[in-house]
Short mmCIF file of C-alpha atoms and ligand atoms in Angstrom, two decimals:
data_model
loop_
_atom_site.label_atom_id
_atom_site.label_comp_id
_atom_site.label_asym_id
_atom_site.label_seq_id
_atom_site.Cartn_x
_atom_site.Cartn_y
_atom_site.Cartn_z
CA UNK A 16 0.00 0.00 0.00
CA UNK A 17 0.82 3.43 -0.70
CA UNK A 18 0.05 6.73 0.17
CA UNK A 19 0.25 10.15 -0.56
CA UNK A 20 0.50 12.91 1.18
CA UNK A 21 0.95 16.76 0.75
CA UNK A 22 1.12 20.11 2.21
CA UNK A 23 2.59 23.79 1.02
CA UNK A 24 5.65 22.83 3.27
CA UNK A 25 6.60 20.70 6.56
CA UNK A 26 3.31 21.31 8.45
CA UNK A 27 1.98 18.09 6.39
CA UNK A 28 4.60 16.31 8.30
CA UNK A 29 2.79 16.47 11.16
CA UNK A 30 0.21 14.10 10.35
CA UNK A 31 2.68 11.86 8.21
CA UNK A 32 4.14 11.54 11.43
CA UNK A 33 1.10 10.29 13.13
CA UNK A 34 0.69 8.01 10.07
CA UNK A 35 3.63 6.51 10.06
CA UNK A 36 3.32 5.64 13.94
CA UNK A 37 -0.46 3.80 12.67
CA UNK A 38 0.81 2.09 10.06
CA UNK A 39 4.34 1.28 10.06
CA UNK A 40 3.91 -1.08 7.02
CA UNK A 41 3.18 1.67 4.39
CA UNK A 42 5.22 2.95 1.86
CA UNK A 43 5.02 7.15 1.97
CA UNK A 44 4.80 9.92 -0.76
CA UNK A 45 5.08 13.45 0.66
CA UNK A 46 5.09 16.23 -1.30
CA UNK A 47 5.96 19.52 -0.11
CA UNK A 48 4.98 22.07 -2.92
CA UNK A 49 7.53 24.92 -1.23
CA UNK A 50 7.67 26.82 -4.08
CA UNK A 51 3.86 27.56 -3.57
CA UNK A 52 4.19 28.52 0.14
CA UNK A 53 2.68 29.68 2.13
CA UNK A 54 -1.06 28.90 0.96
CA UNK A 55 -2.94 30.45 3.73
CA UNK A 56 -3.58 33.91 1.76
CA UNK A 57 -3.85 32.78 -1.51
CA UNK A 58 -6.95 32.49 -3.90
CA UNK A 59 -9.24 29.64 -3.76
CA UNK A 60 -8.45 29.31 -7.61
CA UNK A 61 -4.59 29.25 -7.17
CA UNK A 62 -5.18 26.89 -4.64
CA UNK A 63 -6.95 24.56 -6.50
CA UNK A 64 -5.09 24.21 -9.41
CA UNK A 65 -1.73 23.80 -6.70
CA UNK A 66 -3.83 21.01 -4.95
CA UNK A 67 -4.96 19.06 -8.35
CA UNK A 68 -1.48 19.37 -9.75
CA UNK A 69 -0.08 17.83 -6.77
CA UNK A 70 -2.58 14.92 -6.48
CA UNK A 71 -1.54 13.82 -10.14
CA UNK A 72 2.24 13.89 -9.44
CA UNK A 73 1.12 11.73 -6.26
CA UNK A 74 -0.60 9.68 -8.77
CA UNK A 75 2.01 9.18 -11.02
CA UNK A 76 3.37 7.84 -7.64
CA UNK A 77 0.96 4.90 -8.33
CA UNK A 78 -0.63 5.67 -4.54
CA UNK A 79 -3.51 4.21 -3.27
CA UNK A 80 -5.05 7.01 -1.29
CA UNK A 81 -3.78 10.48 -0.76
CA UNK A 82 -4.39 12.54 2.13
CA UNK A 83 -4.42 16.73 1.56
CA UNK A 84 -2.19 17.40 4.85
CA UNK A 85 -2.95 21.09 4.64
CA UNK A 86 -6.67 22.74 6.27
CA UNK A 87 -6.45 25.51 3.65
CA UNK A 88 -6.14 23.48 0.58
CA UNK A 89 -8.92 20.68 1.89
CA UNK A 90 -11.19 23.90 2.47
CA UNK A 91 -11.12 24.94 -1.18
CA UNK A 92 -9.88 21.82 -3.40
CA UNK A 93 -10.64 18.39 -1.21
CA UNK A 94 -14.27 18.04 -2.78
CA UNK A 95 -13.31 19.03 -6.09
CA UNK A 96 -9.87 17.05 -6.04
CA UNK A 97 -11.99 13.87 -4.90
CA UNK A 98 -14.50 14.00 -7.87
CA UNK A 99 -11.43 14.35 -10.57
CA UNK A 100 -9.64 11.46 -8.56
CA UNK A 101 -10.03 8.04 -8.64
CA UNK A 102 -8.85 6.93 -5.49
CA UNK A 103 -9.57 8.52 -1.69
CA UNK A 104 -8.87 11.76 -1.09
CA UNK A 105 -9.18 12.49 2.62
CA UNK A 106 -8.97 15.72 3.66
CA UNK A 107 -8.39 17.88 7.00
CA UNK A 108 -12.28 18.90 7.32
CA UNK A 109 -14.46 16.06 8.33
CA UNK A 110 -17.37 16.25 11.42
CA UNK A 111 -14.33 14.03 12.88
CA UNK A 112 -12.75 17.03 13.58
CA UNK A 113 -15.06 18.38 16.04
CA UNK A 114 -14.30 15.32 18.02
CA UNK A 115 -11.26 16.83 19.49
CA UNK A 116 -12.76 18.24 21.82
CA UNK A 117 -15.95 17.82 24.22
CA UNK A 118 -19.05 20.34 24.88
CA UNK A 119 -19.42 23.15 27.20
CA UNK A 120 -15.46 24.56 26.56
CA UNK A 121 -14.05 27.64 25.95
CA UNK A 122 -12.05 27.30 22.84
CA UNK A 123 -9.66 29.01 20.67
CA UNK A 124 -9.93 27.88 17.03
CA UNK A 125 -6.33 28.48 15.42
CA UNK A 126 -5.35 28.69 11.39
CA UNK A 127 -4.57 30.15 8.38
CA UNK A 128 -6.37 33.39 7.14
CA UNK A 129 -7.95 31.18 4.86
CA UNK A 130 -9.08 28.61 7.34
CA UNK A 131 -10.56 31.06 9.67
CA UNK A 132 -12.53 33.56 7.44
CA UNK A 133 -13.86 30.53 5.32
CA UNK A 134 -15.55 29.87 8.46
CA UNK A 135 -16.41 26.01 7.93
CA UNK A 136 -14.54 24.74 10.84
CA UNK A 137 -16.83 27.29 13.43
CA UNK A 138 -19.52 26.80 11.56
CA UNK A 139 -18.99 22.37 12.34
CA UNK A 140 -18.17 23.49 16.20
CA UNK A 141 -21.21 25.19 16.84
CA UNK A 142 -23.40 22.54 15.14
CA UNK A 143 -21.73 20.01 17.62
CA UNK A 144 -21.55 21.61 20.43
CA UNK A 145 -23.81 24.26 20.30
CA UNK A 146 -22.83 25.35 24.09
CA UNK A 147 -19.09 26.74 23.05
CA UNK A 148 -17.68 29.96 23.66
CA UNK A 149 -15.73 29.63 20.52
CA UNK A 150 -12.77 32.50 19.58
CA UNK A 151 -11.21 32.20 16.32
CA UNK A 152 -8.03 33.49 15.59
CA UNK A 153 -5.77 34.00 12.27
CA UNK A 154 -1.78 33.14 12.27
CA UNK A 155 -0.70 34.19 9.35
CA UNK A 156 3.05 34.73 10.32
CA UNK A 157 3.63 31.41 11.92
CA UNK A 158 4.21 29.46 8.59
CA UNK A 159 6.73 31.39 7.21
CA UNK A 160 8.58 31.04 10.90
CA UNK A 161 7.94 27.63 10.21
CA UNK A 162 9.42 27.38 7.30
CA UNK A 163 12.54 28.96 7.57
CA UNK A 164 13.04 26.98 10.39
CA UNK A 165 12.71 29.53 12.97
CA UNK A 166 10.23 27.19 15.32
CA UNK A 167 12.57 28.49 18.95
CA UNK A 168 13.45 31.93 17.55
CA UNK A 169 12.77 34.68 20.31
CA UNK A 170 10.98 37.06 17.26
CA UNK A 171 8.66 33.91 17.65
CA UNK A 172 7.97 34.59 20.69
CA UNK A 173 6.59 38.28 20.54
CA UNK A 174 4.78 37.24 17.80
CA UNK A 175 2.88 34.39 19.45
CA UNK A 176 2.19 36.53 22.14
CA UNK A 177 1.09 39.60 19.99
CA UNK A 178 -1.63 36.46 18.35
CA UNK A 179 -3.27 34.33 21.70
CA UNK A 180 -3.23 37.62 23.90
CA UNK A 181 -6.96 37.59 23.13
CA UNK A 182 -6.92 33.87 24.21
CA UNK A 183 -5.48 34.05 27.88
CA UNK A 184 -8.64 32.69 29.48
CA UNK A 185 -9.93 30.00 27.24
CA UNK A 186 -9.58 26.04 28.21
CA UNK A 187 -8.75 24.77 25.10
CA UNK A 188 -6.80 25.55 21.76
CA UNK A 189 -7.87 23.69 18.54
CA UNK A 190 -4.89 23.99 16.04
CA UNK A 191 -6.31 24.02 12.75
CA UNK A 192 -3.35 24.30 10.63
CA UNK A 193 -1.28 21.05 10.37
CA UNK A 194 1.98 23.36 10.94
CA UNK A 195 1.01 24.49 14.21
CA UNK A 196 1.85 21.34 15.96
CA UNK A 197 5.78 21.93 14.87
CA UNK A 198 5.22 25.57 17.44
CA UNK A 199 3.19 23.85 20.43
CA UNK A 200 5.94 24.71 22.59
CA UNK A 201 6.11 28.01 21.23
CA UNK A 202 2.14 28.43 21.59
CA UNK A 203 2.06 26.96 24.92
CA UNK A 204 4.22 29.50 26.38
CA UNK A 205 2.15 32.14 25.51
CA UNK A 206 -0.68 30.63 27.16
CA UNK A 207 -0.01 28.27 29.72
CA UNK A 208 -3.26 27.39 31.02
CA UNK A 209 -4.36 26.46 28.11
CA UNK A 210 -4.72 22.52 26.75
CA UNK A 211 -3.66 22.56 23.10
CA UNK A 212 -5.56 19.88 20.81
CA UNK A 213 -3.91 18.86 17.26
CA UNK A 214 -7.01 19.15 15.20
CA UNK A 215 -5.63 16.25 13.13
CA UNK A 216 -5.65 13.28 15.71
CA UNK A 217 -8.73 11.70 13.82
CA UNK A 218 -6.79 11.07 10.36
CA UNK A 219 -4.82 8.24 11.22
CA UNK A 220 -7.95 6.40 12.37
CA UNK A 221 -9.93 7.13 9.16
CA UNK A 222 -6.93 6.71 6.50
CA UNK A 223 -6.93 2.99 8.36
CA UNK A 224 -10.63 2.22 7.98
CA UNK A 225 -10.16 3.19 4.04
CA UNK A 226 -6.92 1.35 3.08
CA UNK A 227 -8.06 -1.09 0.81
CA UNK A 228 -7.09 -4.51 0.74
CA UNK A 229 -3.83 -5.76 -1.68
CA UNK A 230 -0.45 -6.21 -2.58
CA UNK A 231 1.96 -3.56 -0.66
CA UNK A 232 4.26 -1.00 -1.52
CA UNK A 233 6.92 -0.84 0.94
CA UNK A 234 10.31 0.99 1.56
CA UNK A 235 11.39 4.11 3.03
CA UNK A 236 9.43 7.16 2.49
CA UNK A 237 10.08 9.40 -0.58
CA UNK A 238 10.31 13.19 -0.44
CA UNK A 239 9.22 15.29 -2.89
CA UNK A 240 9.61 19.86 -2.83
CA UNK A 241 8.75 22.29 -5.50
CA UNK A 242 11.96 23.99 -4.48
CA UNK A 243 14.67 24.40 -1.99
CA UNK A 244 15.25 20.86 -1.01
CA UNK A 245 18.27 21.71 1.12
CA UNK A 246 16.09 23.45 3.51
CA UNK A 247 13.14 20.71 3.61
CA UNK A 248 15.93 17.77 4.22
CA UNK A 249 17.22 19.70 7.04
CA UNK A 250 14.20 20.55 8.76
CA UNK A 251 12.01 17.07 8.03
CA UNK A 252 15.06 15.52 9.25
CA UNK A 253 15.07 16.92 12.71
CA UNK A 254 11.40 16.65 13.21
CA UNK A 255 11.00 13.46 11.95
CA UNK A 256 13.99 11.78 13.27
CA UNK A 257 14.64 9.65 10.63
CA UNK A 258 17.27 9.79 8.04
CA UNK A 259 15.95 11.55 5.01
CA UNK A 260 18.65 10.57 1.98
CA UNK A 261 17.05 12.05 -0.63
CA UNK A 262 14.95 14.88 -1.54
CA UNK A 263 14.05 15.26 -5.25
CA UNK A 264 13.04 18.40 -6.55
CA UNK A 265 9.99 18.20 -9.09
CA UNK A 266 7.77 20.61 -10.92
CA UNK A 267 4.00 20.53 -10.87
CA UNK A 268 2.29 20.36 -14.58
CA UNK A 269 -1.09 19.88 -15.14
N1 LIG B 321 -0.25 23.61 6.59
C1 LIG B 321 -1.26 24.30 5.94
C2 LIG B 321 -2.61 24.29 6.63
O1 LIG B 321 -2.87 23.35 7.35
C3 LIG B 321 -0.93 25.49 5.08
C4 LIG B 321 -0.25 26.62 5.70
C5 LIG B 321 0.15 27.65 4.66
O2 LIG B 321 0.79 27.27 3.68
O3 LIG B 321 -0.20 28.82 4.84
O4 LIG B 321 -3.42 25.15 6.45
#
């Protein structure tokens, strides 16, 4: 079995990660289109196109299911990417998600611009627990941290802090952006009281209930970036903890 996953940078890495710990037999695509970074501003068009174009290299992978590890590109392109492809595409929205977390809370909802003014995730929150004091706040400087591998940097710090100041009384803090996990530390100083929940913990569940059944793939995972793979080996390497020997540096065609 194969599968395919991808995200504007590292934050897909996050729930490879959690993949990889599920299902230990599978062989791994990951695509990191870093020349298109960061997607959390961009138009739902652009994003589109980026997210088909990436599901047919991952096809061209010969994968059996791919997984959009990015909330921004599943909001715009995971319904549309799943008619056009003949295989599952799971994205990061799914009534799973409000499952992280129980009634009666006061939460902070965390993403990208794009996440948080689309709306959809509040909009699934309320419907299941219509008791939440929910807060919703945009990040959009924390990717580009991310991605320059700034994660510790004290600039970080101010900035974080300038973001969840509105936050300092809630319970709980949804990250909705699959690079937030890599800055939990980071976000966790700034509020300290507050339980953070990875908004992803449900995909490893549902990518096992719809592996099919056959013949494996197996091997080390490949790495695939749009550009810069210097950086990505670096960076994947430390966070994954696994040797990374080669990242190969492709260009998405339609
Ligand atoms: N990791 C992505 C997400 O979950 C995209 C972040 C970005 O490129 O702005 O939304």
């Amino acid at each position: 079995m194969a599968i395919g996953l991808f995200d504007s940078g590292l934050g897909g890495l996050t729930v490879m990660k959690e993949l990889m710990r599920a299902l230990p037999e599978e062989k791994f695509f990951y695509l990191a289109d870093t020349a298109g970074s960061p997607y959390g501003h961009k138009s739902p068009d652009w994003i589109i196109e980026r997210t088909l174009r990436s599901i047919d290299f991952l096809l061209q992978q010969k994968v059996d299911l791919i997984v959009i590890a990015c909330f921004t590109a599943s909001i715009y392109a995971q319904e549309i990417a799943q008619k056009k492809t003949p295989i599952p595409v799971i994205g990061m929205i799914s009534p799973l998600f409000t499952e992280s977390i129980s009634t009666q809370k006061s939460v902070v909802l965390l993403g990208t611009r794009n996440t948080i003014q689309s709306g959809i995730l509040q909009r699934l929150l309320v419907e299941k627990h219509p008791a939440i004091d929910l807060l919703s706040i945009p990040c959009p400087l924390f990717v580009p941290f991310i991605e320059e591998g700034w994660s510790d940097h004290p600039s970080l710090f101010l900035v974080a802090d300038r973001y969840l100041a509105p936050a300092k009384e809630k319970e709980v803090l949804l990250l909705a952006c699959t690079h937030y996990p890599l800055i939990s530390s980071v976000i966790q100083r700034s509020l300290p009281q507050t339980q953070i929940i990875n908004g992803t913990n449900w995909v490893a569940k549902k990518v096992q209930s719809l592996l099919p059944e056959r013949a494996r793939q197996s091997g080390p995972p490949s790495f695939y970036v749009t550009t810069d793979q210097a950086r990505f080996q670096t960076l994947a390497t430390s966070f994954l903890g696994i040797s990374i020997p080669q990242v190969s540096c492709v260009e998405l065609v339609v």
